[in-house]
PDB file of C-alpha atoms in Angstrom:
ATOM      1  CA  THR A  13     -49.945   4.310   9.684  1.00 85.00           C
ATOM      2  CA  ASN A  14     -47.332   4.739  12.397  1.00 89.00           C
ATOM      3  CA  VAL A  15     -45.700   1.481  11.375  1.00 90.00           C
ATOM      4  CA  LEU A  16     -45.622   2.540   7.731  1.00 91.00           C
ATOM      5  CA  THR A  17     -44.263   5.932   8.726  1.00 92.00           C
ATOM      6  CA  GLU A  18     -41.589   4.239  10.803  1.00 92.00           C
ATOM      7  CA  LEU A  19     -40.768   1.961   7.890  1.00 93.00           C
ATOM      8  CA  ARG A  20     -40.427   4.975   5.589  1.00 92.00           C
ATOM      9  CA  LYS A  21     -38.128   6.626   8.122  1.00 93.00           C
ATOM     10  CA  TRP A  22     -36.013   3.477   8.295  1.00 94.00           C
ATOM     11  CA  LYS A  23     -35.962   3.302   4.519  1.00 94.00           C
ATOM     12  CA  LEU A  24     -34.887   6.947   4.218  1.00 94.00           C
ATOM     13  CA  SER A  25     -32.261   6.512   6.928  1.00 93.00           C
ATOM     14  CA  LEU A  26     -30.871   3.445   5.152  1.00 94.00           C
ATOM     15  CA  ILE A  27     -30.761   5.335   1.863  1.00 95.00           C
ATOM     16  CA  GLU A  28     -29.059   8.327   3.510  1.00 94.00           C
ATOM     17  CA  HIS A  29     -26.543   6.043   5.203  1.00 95.00           C
ATOM     18  CA  HIS A  30     -25.817   4.357   1.898  1.00 94.00           C
ATOM     19  CA  LYS A  31     -25.410   7.737   0.143  1.00 95.00           C
ATOM     20  CA  LEU A  32     -23.059   8.866   2.917  1.00 95.00           C
ATOM     21  CA  GLN A  33     -20.963   5.729   2.518  1.00 95.00           C
ATOM     22  CA  MET A  34     -20.841   6.188  -1.260  1.00 95.00           C
ATOM     23  CA  ARG A  35     -19.825   9.856  -0.822  1.00 95.00           C
ATOM     24  CA  GLN A  36     -17.066   8.858   1.593  1.00 95.00           C
ATOM     25  CA  GLU A  37     -15.791   6.204  -0.815  1.00 95.00           C
ATOM     26  CA  LYS A  38     -15.803   8.731  -3.672  1.00 95.00           C
ATOM     27  CA  GLU A  39     -13.860  11.236  -1.536  1.00 95.00           C
ATOM     28  CA  LYS A  40     -11.311   8.551  -0.624  1.00 95.00           C
ATOM     29  CA  HIS A  41     -10.978   7.631  -4.299  1.00 95.00           C
ATOM     30  CA  THR A  42     -10.534  11.299  -5.282  1.00 94.00           C
ATOM     31  CA  ALA A  43      -7.871  11.811  -2.619  1.00 95.00           C
ATOM     32  CA  HIS A  44      -6.049   8.687  -3.778  1.00 96.00           C
ATOM     33  CA  VAL A  45      -6.119   9.827  -7.416  1.00 96.00           C
ATOM     34  CA  ARG A  46      -4.833  13.264  -6.324  1.00 95.00           C
ATOM     35  CA  GLN A  47      -1.976  11.604  -4.452  1.00 95.00           C
ATOM     36  CA  LEU A  48      -1.072   9.549  -7.536  1.00 95.00           C
ATOM     37  CA  ASN A  49      -1.102  12.703  -9.659  1.00 95.00           C
ATOM     38  CA  ASN A  50       1.232  14.397  -7.169  1.00 95.00           C
ATOM     39  CA  GLU A  51       3.604  11.435  -7.391  1.00 95.00           C
ATOM     40  CA  MET A  52       3.571  11.678 -11.191  1.00 94.00           C
ATOM     41  CA  GLU A  53       4.375  15.405 -10.979  1.00 94.00           C
ATOM     42  CA  ASN A  54       7.280  14.676  -8.620  1.00 95.00           C
ATOM     43  CA  LEU A  55       8.641  12.074 -11.035  1.00 95.00           C
ATOM     44  CA  ARG A  56       8.324  14.535 -13.923  1.00 93.00           C
ATOM     45  CA  ASP A  57      10.273  17.113 -11.887  1.00 94.00           C
ATOM     46  CA  LEU A  58      12.951  14.504 -11.160  1.00 94.00           C
ATOM     47  CA  LEU A  59      13.202  13.665 -14.870  1.00 94.00           C
ATOM     48  CA  HIS A  60      13.487  17.381 -15.682  1.00 93.00           C
ATOM     49  CA  THR A  61      16.278  17.682 -13.094  1.00 93.00           C
ATOM     50  CA  PHE A  62      18.112  14.768 -14.715  1.00 93.00           C
ATOM     51  CA  GLU A  63      17.787  16.423 -18.129  1.00 92.00           C
ATOM     52  CA  ILE A  64      19.199  19.677 -16.737  1.00 93.00           C
ATOM     53  CA  SER A  65      22.092  17.745 -15.180  1.00 92.00           C
ATOM     54  CA  VAL A  66      22.882  16.050 -18.515  1.00 91.00           C
ATOM     55  CA  SER A  67      22.795  19.411 -20.322  1.00 90.00           C
ATOM     56  CA  ARG A  68      25.172  20.892 -17.748  1.00 92.00           C
ATOM     57  CA  LYS A  69      27.534  17.983 -18.238  1.00 92.00           C
ATOM     58  CA  ASP A  70      27.421  18.622 -21.981  1.00 91.00           C
ATOM     59  CA  GLU A  71      28.354  22.250 -21.333  1.00 92.00           C
ATOM     60  CA  VAL A  72      31.291  21.153 -19.156  1.00 92.00           C
ATOM     61  CA  ILE A  73      32.477  18.803 -21.909  1.00 93.00           C
ATOM     62  CA  THR A  74      32.236  21.620 -24.469  1.00 92.00           C
ATOM     63  CA  ASN A  75      34.209  23.975 -22.224  1.00 93.00           C
ATOM     64  CA  LEU A  76      36.911  21.355 -21.732  1.00 93.00           C
ATOM     65  CA  SER A  77      37.136  20.783 -25.492  1.00 93.00           C
ATOM     66  CA  GLN A  78      37.515  24.531 -26.066  1.00 93.00           C
ATOM     67  CA  ALA A  79      40.222  24.709 -23.406  1.00 94.00           C
ATOM     68  CA  LEU A  80      42.067  21.840 -25.100  1.00 93.00           C
ATOM     69  CA  GLU A  81      41.809  23.644 -28.440  1.00 93.00           C
ATOM     70  CA  ARG A  82      43.243  26.799 -26.890  1.00 93.00           C
ATOM     71  CA  GLN A  83      46.048  24.778 -25.348  1.00 93.00           C
ATOM     72  CA  LYS A  84      46.721  23.202 -28.726  1.00 93.00           C
ATOM     73  CA  GLU A  85      46.920  26.623 -30.396  1.00 93.00           C
ATOM     74  CA  ARG A  86      49.260  27.864 -27.682  1.00 93.00           C
ATOM     75  CA  THR A  87      51.471  24.805 -28.201  1.00 93.00           C
ATOM     76  CA  GLU A  88      51.545  25.422 -31.942  1.00 93.00           C
ATOM     77  CA  LEU A  89      52.567  29.039 -31.362  1.00 93.00           C
ATOM     78  CA  MET A  90      55.315  27.943 -29.002  1.00 92.00           C
ATOM     79  CA  ARG A  91      56.554  25.450 -31.590  1.00 90.00           C
ATOM     80  CA  THR A  92      56.626  28.107 -34.320  1.00 90.00           C
ATOM     81  CA  PHE A  93      58.524  30.486 -32.062  1.00 88.00           C
ATOM     82  CA  THR A  94      61.023  27.744 -31.206  1.00 86.00           C
ATOM     83  CA  LEU A  95      61.633  26.951 -34.883  1.00 84.00           C
ATOM     84  CA  TRP A  96      62.176  30.665 -35.633  1.00 84.00           C
ATOM     85  CA  ARG A  97      64.630  30.932 -32.741  1.00 80.00           C
ATOM     86  CA  ILE A  98      66.508  27.831 -33.900  1.00 77.00           C
ATOM     87  CA  GLN A  99      67.091  29.398 -37.300  1.00 79.00           C
ATOM     88  CA  HIS A 100      68.909  32.344 -35.688  1.00 74.00           C
ATOM     89  CA  VAL A 101      71.233  30.532 -33.328  1.00 72.00           C
ATOM     90  CA  LYS A 102      74.833  29.896 -34.017  1.00 77.00           C
ATOM     91  CA  ALA A 103      75.986  26.943 -36.098  1.00 70.00           C
ATOM     92  CA  LYS A 104      77.609  25.143 -33.183  1.00 75.00           C
ATOM     93  CA  GLN A 105      74.245  25.076 -31.309  1.00 74.00           C
ATOM     94  CA  GLU A 106      72.235  23.928 -34.326  1.00 73.00           C
ATOM     95  CA  GLN A 107      72.370  20.202 -33.522  1.00 77.00           C
ATOM     96  CA  HIS A 108      71.379  20.753 -29.894  1.00 77.00           C
ATOM     97  CA  ALA A 109      68.577  23.050 -30.971  1.00 70.00           C
ATOM     98  CA  ASN A 110      67.348  20.457 -33.449  1.00 83.00           C
ATOM     99  CA  ARG A 111      67.141  17.860 -30.694  1.00 87.00           C
ATOM    100  CA  ILE A 112      65.144  20.259 -28.560  1.00 90.00           C
ATOM    101  CA  ALA A 113      62.814  20.948 -31.490  1.00 90.00           C
ATOM    102  CA  ASP A 114      62.319  17.237 -32.116  1.00 91.00           C
ATOM    103  CA  LYS A 115      61.522  16.705 -28.455  1.00 91.00           C
ATOM    104  CA  GLN A 116      59.076  19.603 -28.499  1.00 92.00           C
ATOM    105  CA  PHE A 117      57.430  18.145 -31.605  1.00 92.00           C
ATOM    106  CA  GLN A 118      57.007  14.773 -29.903  1.00 92.00           C
ATOM    107  CA  THR A 119      55.453  16.474 -26.876  1.00 93.00           C
ATOM    108  CA  ALA A 120      52.991  18.368 -29.067  1.00 93.00           C
ATOM    109  CA  LEU A 121      52.129  15.183 -30.940  1.00 92.00           C
ATOM    110  CA  MET A 122      51.508  13.333 -27.658  1.00 93.00           C
ATOM    111  CA  LYS A 123      49.248  16.175 -26.541  1.00 92.00           C
ATOM    112  CA  LYS A 124      47.304  15.932 -29.789  1.00 91.00           C
ATOM    113  CA  VAL A 125      46.904  12.176 -29.406  1.00 91.00           C
ATOM    114  CA  TRP A 126      45.888  12.612 -25.762  1.00 91.00           C
ATOM    115  CA  ALA A 127      43.342  15.295 -26.672  1.00 90.00           C
ATOM    116  CA  ALA A 128      41.853  13.111 -29.443  1.00 89.00           C
ATOM    117  CA  TRP A 129      41.665  10.062 -27.169  1.00 88.00           C
ATOM    118  CA  ARG A 130      40.074  12.045 -24.355  1.00 87.00           C
ATOM    119  CA  SER A 131      37.537  13.637 -26.701  1.00 87.00           C
ATOM    120  CA  LEU A 132      36.552  10.196 -28.017  1.00 86.00           C
ATOM    121  CA  THR A 133      36.276   8.798 -24.464  1.00 86.00           C
ATOM    122  CA  GLU A 134      34.129  11.715 -23.299  1.00 84.00           C
ATOM    123  CA  GLU A 135      31.823  11.300 -26.306  1.00 84.00           C
ATOM    124  CA  LYS A 136      31.369   7.598 -25.527  1.00 85.00           C
ATOM    125  CA  TRP A 137      30.731   8.445 -21.874  1.00 85.00           C
ATOM    126  CA  LYS A 138      28.083  10.977 -22.859  1.00 84.00           C
ATOM    127  CA  ASP A 139      26.310   8.368 -25.008  1.00 85.00           C
ATOM    128  CA  LYS A 140      26.409   5.872 -22.139  1.00 88.00           C
ATOM    129  CA  VAL A 141      24.914   8.414 -19.723  1.00 87.00           C
ATOM    130  CA  ALA A 142      22.153   9.318 -22.196  1.00 86.00           C
ATOM    131  CA  LYS A 143      21.274   5.646 -22.756  1.00 89.00           C
ATOM    132  CA  ALA A 144      21.282   4.960 -19.006  1.00 89.00           C
ATOM    133  CA  CYS A 145      18.966   7.924 -18.357  1.00 89.00           C
ATOM    134  CA  GLN A 146      16.612   6.808 -21.122  1.00 88.00           C
ATOM    135  CA  LEU A 147      16.531   3.242 -19.793  1.00 91.00           C
ATOM    136  CA  ARG A 148      15.863   4.488 -16.279  1.00 91.00           C
ATOM    137  CA  ALA A 149      13.006   6.696 -17.486  1.00 90.00           C
ATOM    138  CA  GLU A 150      11.465   3.784 -19.418  1.00 90.00           C
ATOM    139  CA  ASN A 151      11.712   1.526 -16.341  1.00 92.00           C
ATOM    140  CA  VAL A 152      10.045   4.194 -14.186  1.00 92.00           C
ATOM    141  CA  CYS A 153       7.214   4.570 -16.724  1.00 91.00           C
ATOM    142  CA  VAL A 154       6.652   0.797 -16.853  1.00 91.00           C
ATOM    143  CA  GLN A 155       6.635   0.594 -13.054  1.00 92.00           C
ATOM    144  CA  LEU A 156       4.114   3.434 -12.817  1.00 92.00           C
ATOM    145  CA  THR A 157       1.879   1.748 -15.402  1.00 91.00           C
ATOM    146  CA  ASN A 158       1.939  -1.541 -13.474  1.00 92.00           C
ATOM    147  CA  ASP A 159       1.178   0.210 -10.172  1.00 92.00           C
ATOM    148  CA  TYR A 160      -1.738   2.119 -11.679  1.00 92.00           C
ATOM    149  CA  GLU A 161      -3.208  -1.025 -13.256  1.00 92.00           C
ATOM    150  CA  ALA A 162      -2.971  -2.885  -9.929  1.00 92.00           C
ATOM    151  CA  LYS A 163      -4.638  -0.011  -8.073  1.00 93.00           C
ATOM    152  CA  ILE A 164      -7.411   0.206 -10.678  1.00 92.00           C
ATOM    153  CA  ALA A 165      -8.059  -3.541 -10.325  1.00 93.00           C
ATOM    154  CA  GLU A 166      -8.194  -3.174  -6.547  1.00 93.00           C
ATOM    155  CA  LEU A 167     -10.666  -0.289  -6.779  1.00 93.00           C
ATOM    156  CA  THR A 168     -12.807  -2.278  -9.231  1.00 93.00           C
ATOM    157  CA  ALA A 169     -12.948  -5.235  -6.820  1.00 92.00           C
ATOM    158  CA  THR A 170     -13.937  -2.884  -3.986  1.00 92.00           C
ATOM    159  CA  LEU A 171     -16.705  -1.410  -6.153  1.00 94.00           C
ATOM    160  CA  GLU A 172     -18.064  -4.878  -7.001  1.00 92.00           C
ATOM    161  CA  GLN A 173     -18.057  -5.787  -3.298  1.00 92.00           C
ATOM    162  CA  THR A 174     -19.952  -2.599  -2.467  1.00 92.00           C
ATOM    163  CA  LYS A 175     -22.562  -3.354  -5.157  1.00 93.00           C
ATOM    164  CA  ALA A 176     -23.064  -6.853  -3.725  1.00 92.00           C
ATOM    165  CA  GLU A 177     -23.546  -5.365  -0.251  1.00 92.00           C
ATOM    166  CA  ILE A 178     -26.146  -2.925  -1.622  1.00 93.00           C
ATOM    167  CA  LEU A 179     -28.062  -5.773  -3.301  1.00 93.00           C
ATOM    168  CA  ARG A 180     -28.015  -7.732  -0.029  1.00 92.00           C
ATOM    169  CA  LEU A 181     -29.381  -4.730   1.891  1.00 93.00           C
ATOM    170  CA  HIS A 182     -32.166  -4.276  -0.684  1.00 91.00           C
ATOM    171  CA  SER A 183     -33.091  -7.967  -0.368  1.00 91.00           C
ATOM    172  CA  GLU A 184     -33.176  -7.744   3.444  1.00 91.00           C
ATOM    173  CA  ARG A 185     -35.341  -4.637   3.249  1.00 88.00           C
ATOM    174  CA  GLU A 186     -37.862  -6.300   0.910  1.00 89.00           C
ATOM    175  CA  GLN A 187     -38.000  -9.379   3.165  1.00 89.00           C
ATOM    176  CA  TYR A 188     -38.538  -7.166   6.196  1.00 86.00           C
ATOM    177  CA  GLU A 189     -41.352  -5.276   4.448  1.00 85.00           C
ATOM    178  CA  ASP A 190     -43.088  -8.578   3.495  1.00 85.00           C
ATOM    179  CA  THR A 191     -42.827  -9.788   7.099  1.00 84.00           C
ATOM    180  CA  MET A 192     -44.351  -6.546   8.399  1.00 84.00           C
ATOM    181  CA  LYS A 193     -47.207  -6.778   5.855  1.00 82.00           C
ATOM    182  CA  LYS A 194     -47.985 -10.350   6.916  1.00 81.00           C
ATOM    183  CA  ALA A 195     -47.891  -9.398  10.602  1.00 76.00           C
ATOM    184  CA  PHE A 196     -50.179  -6.429   9.964  1.00 77.00           C
ATOM    185  CA  MET A 197     -52.664  -8.642   8.040  1.00 81.00           C
ATOM    186  CA  ARG A 198     -52.637 -11.234  10.853  1.00 76.00           C
ATOM    187  CA  GLY A 199     -53.465  -8.463  13.312  1.00 74.00           C
ATOM    188  CA  VAL A 200     -56.414  -7.286  11.179  1.00 73.00           C
ATOM    189  CA  CYS A 201     -57.762 -10.849  10.874  1.00 77.00           C
ATOM    190  CA  ALA A 202     -57.567 -11.348  14.624  1.00 74.00           C
ATOM    191  CA  LEU A 203     -59.571  -8.143  15.245  1.00 73.00           C
ATOM    192  CA  ASN A 204     -62.246  -9.256  12.755  1.00 73.00           C
ATOM    193  CA  LEU A 205     -62.591 -12.667  14.453  1.00 74.00           C
ATOM    194  CA  GLU A 206     -62.953 -11.049  17.863  1.00 72.00           C
ATOM    195  CA  ALA A 207     -65.681  -8.707  16.544  1.00 70.00           C
ATOM    196  CA  MET A 208     -67.582 -11.667  15.034  1.00 71.00           C
ATOM    197  CA  THR A 209     -67.357 -13.522  18.340  1.00 74.00           C
ATOM    198  CA  MET A 210     -68.899 -10.550  20.129  1.00 71.00           C
ATOM    199  CA  PHE A 211     -71.754 -10.329  17.618  1.00 72.00           C
ATOM    200  CA  HIS A 212     -72.469 -14.077  17.882  1.00 72.00           C
ATOM    201  CA  GLY A 213     -72.379 -13.809  21.664  1.00 64.00           C
ATOM    202  CA  LYS A 214     -75.178 -11.233  21.608  1.00 52.00           C
TER     203      LYS A 214
END
């Protein structure tokens, strides 16, 4: 009875130890998953920051375009004023005034061409930045997917190894119980033989 009680205690202690190990492994796995979730949240925040930065750049581009439009309007007003002034000058200054007006017109035209070229360049630059951000986000998502798949495979291998260890412990326990049963039966047989010897002796 004491031996069986001791065996039950050993069995319970082994089961409790195994449950403790499984609980620890589950806690480690939960902590690891929580860490991965935190990393995903950080990457989402970084992506949101990039989106805000792109929107701010768009606002800057819009403000610059509006400033160029205002400058263009101011130039047109100056040109109109110059033409009105030329009409009221004396005849001997008309040729000189015409040259000045032509020069002013060329300057305004160059400003228009410059504004159009710069607007086109800024639009192309904005498209390039948007494509680069999108490509970067896609690369980050692919990298995260690969990392998560590798970690899941690693955890699966660890789980299979733990299951094999549990099966080995169960096999050792059954073998140990069989050995104890055989030893106990040998002890009982020896006591019976000794009792028979005493009876035959009498």
